[in-house]
Short mmCIF file of C-alpha atoms in Angstrom, two decimals:
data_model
loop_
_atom_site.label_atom_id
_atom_site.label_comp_id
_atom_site.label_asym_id
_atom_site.label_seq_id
_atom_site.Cartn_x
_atom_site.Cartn_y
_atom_site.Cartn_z
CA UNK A 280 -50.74 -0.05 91.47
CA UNK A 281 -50.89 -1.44 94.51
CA UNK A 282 -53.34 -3.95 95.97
CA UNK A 283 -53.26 -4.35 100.29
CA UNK A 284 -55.50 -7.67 101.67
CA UNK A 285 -55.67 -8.32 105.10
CA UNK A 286 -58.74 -9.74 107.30
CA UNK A 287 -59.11 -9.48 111.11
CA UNK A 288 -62.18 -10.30 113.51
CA UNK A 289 -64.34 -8.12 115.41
CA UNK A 290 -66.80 -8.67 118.10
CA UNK A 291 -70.27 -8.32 116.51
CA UNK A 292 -72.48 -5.52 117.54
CA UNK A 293 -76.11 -5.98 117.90
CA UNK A 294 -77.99 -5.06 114.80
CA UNK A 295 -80.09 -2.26 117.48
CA UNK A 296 -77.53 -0.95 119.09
CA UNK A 297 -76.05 1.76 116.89
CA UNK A 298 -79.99 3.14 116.55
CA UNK A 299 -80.30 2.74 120.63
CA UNK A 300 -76.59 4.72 121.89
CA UNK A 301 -76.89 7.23 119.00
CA UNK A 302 -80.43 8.16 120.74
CA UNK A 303 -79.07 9.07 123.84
CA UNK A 304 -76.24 10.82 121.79
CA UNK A 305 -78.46 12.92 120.72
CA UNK A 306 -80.67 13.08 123.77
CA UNK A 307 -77.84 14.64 125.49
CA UNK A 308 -77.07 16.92 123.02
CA UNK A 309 -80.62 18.19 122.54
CA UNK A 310 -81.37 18.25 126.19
CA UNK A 311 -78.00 21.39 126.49
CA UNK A 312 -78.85 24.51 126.50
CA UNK A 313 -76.93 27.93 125.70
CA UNK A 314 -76.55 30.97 127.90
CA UNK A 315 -76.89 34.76 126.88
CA UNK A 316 -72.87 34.46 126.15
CA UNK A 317 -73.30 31.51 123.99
CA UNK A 318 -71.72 28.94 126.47
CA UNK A 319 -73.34 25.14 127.04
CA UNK A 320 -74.95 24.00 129.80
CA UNK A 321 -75.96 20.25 130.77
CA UNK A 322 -78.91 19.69 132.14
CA UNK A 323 -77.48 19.24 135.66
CA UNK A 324 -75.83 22.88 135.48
CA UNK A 325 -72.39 22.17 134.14
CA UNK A 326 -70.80 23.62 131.46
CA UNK A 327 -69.50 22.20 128.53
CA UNK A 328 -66.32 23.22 128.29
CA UNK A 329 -64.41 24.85 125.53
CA UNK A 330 -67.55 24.91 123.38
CA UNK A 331 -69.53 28.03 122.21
CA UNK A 332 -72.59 29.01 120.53
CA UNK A 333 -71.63 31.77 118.09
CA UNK A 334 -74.41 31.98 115.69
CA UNK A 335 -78.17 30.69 114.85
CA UNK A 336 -80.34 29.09 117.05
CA UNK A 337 -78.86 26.12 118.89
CA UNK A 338 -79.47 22.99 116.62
CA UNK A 339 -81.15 24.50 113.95
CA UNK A 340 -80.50 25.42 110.86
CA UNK A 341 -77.97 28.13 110.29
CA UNK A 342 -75.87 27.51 113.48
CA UNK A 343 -72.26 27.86 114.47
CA UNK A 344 -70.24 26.49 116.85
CA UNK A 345 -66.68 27.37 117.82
CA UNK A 346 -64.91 24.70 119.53
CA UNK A 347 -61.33 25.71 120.97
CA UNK A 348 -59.32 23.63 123.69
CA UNK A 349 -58.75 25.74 126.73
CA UNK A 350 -61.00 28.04 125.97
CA UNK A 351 -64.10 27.26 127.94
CA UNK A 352 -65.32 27.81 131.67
CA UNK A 353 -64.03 25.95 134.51
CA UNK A 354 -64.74 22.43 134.57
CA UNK A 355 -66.01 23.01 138.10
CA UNK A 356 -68.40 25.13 136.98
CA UNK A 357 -67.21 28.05 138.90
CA UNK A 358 -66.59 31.33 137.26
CA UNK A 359 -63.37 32.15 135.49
CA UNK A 360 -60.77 34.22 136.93
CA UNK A 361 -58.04 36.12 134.89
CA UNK A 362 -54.23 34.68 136.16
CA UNK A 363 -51.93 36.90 137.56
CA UNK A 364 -49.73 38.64 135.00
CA UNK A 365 -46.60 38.41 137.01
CA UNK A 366 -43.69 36.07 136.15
CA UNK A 367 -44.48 32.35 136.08
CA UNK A 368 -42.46 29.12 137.14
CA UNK A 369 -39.83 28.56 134.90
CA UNK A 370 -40.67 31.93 132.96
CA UNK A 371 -43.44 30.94 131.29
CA UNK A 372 -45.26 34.29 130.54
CA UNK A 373 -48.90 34.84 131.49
CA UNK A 374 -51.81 34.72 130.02
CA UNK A 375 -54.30 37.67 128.89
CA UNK A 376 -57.86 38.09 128.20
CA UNK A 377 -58.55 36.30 124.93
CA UNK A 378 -56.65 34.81 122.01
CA UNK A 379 -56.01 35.56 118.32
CA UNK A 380 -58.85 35.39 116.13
CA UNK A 381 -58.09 32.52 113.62
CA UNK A 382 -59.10 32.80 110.10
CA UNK A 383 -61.92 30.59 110.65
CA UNK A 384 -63.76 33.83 112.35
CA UNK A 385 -62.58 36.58 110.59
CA UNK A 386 -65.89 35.31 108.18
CA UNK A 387 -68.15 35.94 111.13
CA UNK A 388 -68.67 38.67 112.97
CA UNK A 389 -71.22 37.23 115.52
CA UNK A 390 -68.51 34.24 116.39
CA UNK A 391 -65.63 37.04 116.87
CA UNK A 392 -68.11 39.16 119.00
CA UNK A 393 -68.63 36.10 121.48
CA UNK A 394 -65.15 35.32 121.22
CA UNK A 395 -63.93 38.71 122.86
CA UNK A 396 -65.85 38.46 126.00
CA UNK A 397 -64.39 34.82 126.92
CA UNK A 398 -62.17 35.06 129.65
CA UNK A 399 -58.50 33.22 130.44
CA UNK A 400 -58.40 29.93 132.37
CA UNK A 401 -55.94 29.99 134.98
CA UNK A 402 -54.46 26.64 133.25
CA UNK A 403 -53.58 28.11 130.09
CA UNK A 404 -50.45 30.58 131.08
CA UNK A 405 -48.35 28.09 129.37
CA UNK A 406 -51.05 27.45 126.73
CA UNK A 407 -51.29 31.48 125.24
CA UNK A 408 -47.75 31.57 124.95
CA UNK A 409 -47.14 28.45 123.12
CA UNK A 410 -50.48 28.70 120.37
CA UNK A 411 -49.92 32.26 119.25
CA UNK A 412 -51.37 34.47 122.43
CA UNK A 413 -48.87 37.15 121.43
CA UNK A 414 -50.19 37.84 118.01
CA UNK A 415 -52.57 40.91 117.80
CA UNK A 416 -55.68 42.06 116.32
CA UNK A 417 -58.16 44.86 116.11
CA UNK A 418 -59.99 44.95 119.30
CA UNK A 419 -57.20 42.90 120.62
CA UNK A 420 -54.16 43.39 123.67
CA UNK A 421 -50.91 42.16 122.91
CA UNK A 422 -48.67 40.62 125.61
CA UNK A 423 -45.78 43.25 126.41
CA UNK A 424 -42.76 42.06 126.41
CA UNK A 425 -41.64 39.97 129.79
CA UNK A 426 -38.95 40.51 132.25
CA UNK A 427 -36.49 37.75 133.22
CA UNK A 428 -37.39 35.98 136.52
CA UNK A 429 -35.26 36.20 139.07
CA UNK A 430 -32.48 33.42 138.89
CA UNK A 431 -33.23 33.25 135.01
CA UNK A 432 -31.38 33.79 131.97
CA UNK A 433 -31.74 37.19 131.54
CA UNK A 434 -33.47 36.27 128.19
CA UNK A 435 -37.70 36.23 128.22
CA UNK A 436 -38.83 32.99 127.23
CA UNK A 437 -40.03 32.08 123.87
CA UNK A 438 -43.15 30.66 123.03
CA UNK A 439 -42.48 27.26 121.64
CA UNK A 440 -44.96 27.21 118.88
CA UNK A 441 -46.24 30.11 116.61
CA UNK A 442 -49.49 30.56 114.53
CA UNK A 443 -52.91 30.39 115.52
CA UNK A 444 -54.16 27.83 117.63
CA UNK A 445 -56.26 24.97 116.80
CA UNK A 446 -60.12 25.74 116.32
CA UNK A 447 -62.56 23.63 114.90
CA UNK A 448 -65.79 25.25 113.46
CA UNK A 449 -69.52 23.31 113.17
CA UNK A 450 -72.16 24.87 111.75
CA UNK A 451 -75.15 22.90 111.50
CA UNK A 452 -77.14 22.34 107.67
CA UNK A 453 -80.16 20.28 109.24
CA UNK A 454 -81.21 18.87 112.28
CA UNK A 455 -83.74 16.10 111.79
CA UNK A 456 -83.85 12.82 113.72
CA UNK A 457 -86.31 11.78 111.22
CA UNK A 458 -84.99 12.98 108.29
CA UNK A 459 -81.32 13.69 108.72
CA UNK A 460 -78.43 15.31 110.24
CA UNK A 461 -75.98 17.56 107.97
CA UNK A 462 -72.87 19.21 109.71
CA UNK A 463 -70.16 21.05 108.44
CA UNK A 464 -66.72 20.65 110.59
CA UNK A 465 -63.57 23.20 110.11
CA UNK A 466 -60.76 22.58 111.80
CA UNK A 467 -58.09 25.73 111.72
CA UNK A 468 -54.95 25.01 112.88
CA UNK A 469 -50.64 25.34 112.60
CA UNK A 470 -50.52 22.59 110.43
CA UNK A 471 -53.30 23.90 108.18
CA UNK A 472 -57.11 23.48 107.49
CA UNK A 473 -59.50 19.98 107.43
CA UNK A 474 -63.25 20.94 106.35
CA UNK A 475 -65.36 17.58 106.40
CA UNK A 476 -69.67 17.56 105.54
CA UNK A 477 -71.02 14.60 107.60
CA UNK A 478 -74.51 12.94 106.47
CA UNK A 479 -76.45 10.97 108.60
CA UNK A 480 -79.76 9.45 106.98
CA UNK A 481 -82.72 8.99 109.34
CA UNK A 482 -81.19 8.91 112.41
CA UNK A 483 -83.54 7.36 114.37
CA UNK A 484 -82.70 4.09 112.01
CA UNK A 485 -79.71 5.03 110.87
CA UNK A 486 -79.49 4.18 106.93
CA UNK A 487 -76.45 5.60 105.59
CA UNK A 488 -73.73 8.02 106.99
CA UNK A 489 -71.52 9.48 104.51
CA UNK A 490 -68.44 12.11 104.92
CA UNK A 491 -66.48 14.13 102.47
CA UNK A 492 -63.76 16.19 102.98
CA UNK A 493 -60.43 18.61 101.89
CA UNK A 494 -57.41 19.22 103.50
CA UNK A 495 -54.67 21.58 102.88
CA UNK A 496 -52.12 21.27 105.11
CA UNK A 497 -48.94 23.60 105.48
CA UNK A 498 -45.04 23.18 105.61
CA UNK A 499 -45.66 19.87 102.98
CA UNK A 500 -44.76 19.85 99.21
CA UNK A 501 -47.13 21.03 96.73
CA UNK A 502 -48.48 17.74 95.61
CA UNK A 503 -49.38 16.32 98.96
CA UNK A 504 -50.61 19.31 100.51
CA UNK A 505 -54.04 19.06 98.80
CA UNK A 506 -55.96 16.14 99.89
CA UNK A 507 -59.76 15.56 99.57
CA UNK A 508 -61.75 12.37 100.16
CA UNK A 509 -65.08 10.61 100.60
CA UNK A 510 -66.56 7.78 102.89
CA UNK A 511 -69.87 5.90 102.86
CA UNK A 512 -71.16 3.05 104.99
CA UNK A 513 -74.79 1.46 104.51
CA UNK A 514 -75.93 -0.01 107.73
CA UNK A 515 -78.64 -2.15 106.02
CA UNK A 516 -75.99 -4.38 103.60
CA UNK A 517 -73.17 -4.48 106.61
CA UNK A 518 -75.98 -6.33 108.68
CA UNK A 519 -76.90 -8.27 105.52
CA UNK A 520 -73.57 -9.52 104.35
CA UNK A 521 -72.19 -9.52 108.54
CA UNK A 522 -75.46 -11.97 109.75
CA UNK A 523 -76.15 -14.15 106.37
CA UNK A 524 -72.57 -13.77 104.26
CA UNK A 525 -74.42 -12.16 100.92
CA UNK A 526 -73.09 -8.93 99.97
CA UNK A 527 -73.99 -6.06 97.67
CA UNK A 528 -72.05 -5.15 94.28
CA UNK A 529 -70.22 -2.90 96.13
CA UNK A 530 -68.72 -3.10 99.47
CA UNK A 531 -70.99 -1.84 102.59
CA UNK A 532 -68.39 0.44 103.55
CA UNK A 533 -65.52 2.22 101.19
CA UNK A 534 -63.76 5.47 101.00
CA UNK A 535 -61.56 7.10 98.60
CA UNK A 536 -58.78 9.59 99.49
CA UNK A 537 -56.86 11.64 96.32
CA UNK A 538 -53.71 14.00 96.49
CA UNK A 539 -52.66 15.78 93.23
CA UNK A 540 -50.05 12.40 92.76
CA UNK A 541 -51.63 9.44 93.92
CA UNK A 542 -54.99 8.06 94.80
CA UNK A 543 -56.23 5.19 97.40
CA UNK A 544 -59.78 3.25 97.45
CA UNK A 545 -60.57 1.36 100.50
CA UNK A 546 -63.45 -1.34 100.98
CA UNK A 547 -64.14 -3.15 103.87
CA UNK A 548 -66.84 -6.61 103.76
CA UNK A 549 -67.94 -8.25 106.73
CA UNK A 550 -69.22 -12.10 107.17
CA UNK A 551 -69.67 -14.33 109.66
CA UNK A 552 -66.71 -15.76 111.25
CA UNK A 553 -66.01 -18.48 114.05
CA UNK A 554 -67.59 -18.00 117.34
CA UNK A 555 -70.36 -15.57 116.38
CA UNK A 556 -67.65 -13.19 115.11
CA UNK A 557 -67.74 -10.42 112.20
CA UNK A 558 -64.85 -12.04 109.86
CA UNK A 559 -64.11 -8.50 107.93
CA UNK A 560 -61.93 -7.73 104.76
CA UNK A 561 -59.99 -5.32 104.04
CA UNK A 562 -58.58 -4.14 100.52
CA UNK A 563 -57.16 -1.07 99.77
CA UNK A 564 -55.56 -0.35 96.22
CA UNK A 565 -53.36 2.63 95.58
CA UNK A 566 -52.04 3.96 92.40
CA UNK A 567 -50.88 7.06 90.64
CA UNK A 568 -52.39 9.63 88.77
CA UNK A 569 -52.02 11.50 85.77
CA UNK A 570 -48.46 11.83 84.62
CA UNK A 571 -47.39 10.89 88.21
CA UNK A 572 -48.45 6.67 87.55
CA UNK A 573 -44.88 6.11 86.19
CA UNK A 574 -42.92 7.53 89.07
CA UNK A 575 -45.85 6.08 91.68
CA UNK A 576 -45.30 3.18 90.47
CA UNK A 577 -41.32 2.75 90.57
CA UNK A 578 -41.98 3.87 94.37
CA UNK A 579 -45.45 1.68 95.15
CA UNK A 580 -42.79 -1.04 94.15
CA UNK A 581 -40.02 -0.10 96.68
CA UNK A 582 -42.49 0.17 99.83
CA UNK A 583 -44.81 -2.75 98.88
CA UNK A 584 -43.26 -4.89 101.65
CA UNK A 585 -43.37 -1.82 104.17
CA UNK A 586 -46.91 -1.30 102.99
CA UNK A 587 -48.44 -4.38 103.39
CA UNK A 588 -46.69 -4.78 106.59
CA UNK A 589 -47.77 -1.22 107.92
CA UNK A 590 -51.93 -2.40 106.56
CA UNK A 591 -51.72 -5.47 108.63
CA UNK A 592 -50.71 -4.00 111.98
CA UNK A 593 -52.67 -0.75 111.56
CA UNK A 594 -55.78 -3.12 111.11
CA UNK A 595 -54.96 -5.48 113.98
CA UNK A 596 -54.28 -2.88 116.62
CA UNK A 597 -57.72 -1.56 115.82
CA UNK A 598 -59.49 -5.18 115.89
CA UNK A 599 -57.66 -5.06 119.23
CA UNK A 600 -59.24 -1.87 120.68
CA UNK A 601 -62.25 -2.50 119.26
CA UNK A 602 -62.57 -5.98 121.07
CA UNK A 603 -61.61 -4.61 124.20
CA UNK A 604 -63.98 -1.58 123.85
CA UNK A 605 -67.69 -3.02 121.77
CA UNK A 606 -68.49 -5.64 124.60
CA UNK A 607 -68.21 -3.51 127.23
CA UNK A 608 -70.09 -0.40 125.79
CA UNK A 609 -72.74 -3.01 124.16
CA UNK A 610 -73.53 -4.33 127.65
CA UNK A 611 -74.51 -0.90 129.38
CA UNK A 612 -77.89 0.04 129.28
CA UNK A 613 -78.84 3.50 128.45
CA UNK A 614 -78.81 5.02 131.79
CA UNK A 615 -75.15 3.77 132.12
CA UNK A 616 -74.26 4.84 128.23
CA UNK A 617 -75.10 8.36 128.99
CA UNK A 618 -72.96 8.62 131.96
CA UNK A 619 -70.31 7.18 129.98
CA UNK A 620 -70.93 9.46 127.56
CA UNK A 621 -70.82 12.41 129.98
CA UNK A 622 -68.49 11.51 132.63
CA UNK A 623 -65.32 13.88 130.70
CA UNK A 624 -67.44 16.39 130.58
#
């Protein structure tokens, strides 16, 4: 086994805030609506892009969102156009109406029906031919094959990636500000699948968020393709231990991630530090399982020094951004957090 220690100092967050910008998180949200064809719309007429409404009734119970970058309206709002299907700069091909389906959809008919009517951006004639627009599919047109540009190679170009591309699935379990929120998140990709379940207890006071979830991820050996894992932070106790220095039997926040040949536990333990500071700890401890804690070990014992050095920089460029970023979102008042919040959109 081993056992990773390294603290680092954060600029405290006030004990309301997480209650106050996750209300105007959700105020946004709730205050979308969706179209007959399933896209988002703000409030102020602008689409959301790349996001659609493929099942249920928006934020209740039951519904499904597909999420796939590229794939929504114009950003300007204005409708989309299909490219040209002529030769491209540098002989990238064009783009066609739609994409493959991805596994993710093949489960729902109502998310694959939507999914057929969405039109091309103009931006993604590179885009198709890179994440797997040639591929075909019932329903579907497949890209012919291209002739060379002029001044080219004589060769058509070849898409640099293959597979499907990346789509991330959310379907919603419950949608409660008093009560809780429950999602479900699937993200579908070349490099394989993530599903996560997030928890958030009473939201409007938020209590306890929690997240579990498996991974399978392609092109890796057998026993690190399989990972599944677990997270849990108590608000309540990280305030306790953060403002007063008493702590809980267990830490406020901790996680646990497992592959079939190893497994890693995390806990992190605020208290106050110089200067009004959080003064936070973190420990992880990894270790072997099963009949893998022989070999683990041998290796854990090799890399300890990379290890520990690898913990203590990962953790100090986040104190880093997260000084830079908590005063300056802490200071904005709602009006200014929800522009923040929207001003990519």
């Amino acid at each position: 086994m081993v056992s990773l220690r390294h603290t680092v100092l954060l600029t405290p967050v006030p004990r309301a805030w997480p209650a106050d910008a996750l209300a105007v998180a959700l105020d946004v949200v709730e205050a979308t609506r969706p179209e007959a064809d399933g896209r988002l719309v703000l409030p102020d007429g602008r689409p959301v892009p790349d996001v659609r409404l493929t099942g249920g009734r928006h934020l209740a119970r039951g519904a499904v969102y597909e999420v796939e970058p590229g794939a929504g309206v114009a950003r300007d709002g204005g409708p989309e156009t299909v490219p040209d299907t002529g030769p491209k700069a540098h002989g990238a091909p064009a783009s066609a109406v739609g994409d493959t389906v991805t596994p993710a959809l093949e489960g729902h008919p109502a998310a694959a029906a939507g999914d057929t009517a969405r039109e091309a951006r103009p931006g993604d004639a590179g885009r198709t031919g890179r994440t797997g627009g040639t591929g075909s599919h019932p329903g579907r047109t497949a890209h012919a094959p291209r002739e060379p540009a002029a001044g080219g190679s004589g060769e058509a170009a070849a898409p640099e990636h293959s597979g499907h591309p990346e789509r991330v699935r959310v379907s919603v379990e419950e949608w409660n500000r008093r009560r809780a929120l429950r999602l479900g998140v699937t993200t579908t990709g070349p490099e394989g699948e993530i599903t996560a379940d997030f928890a958030l207890r009473a939201p409007d006071r938020p209590r306890v968020v929690e997240v579990a979830g498996r991974a399978h991820l392609a092109g890796v050996m057998p026993l690190l393709s399989r990972f599944e894992g677990r997270a849990l932070l108590r608000f309540d106790d990280w305030w306790e231990a953060a403002d007063t220095g008493r702590t809980s039997r267990s830490a406020p926040l901790r996680a646990r991630l497992r592959c079939g040949a190893a497994r890693a536990d995390l806990r992190a333990t605020p208290r106050p530090g110089p200067e009004g500071t959080w003064q936070v700890t973190v420990t992880a401890r990894i270790r072997g399982r099963h009949l893998f804690r022989p070999v683990a070990a041998l290796v854990l014992a090799f890399v300890h020094a990379h290890l520990r050095r690898a913990f203590a920089d990962g953790l100090e460029r986040m104190a880093r951004d997260w000084n830079e970023e908590a005063p300056r979102l802490t200071a904005m008042p709602a009006d200014a957090l929800r522009r923040e919040m929207l001003k990519d959109v």
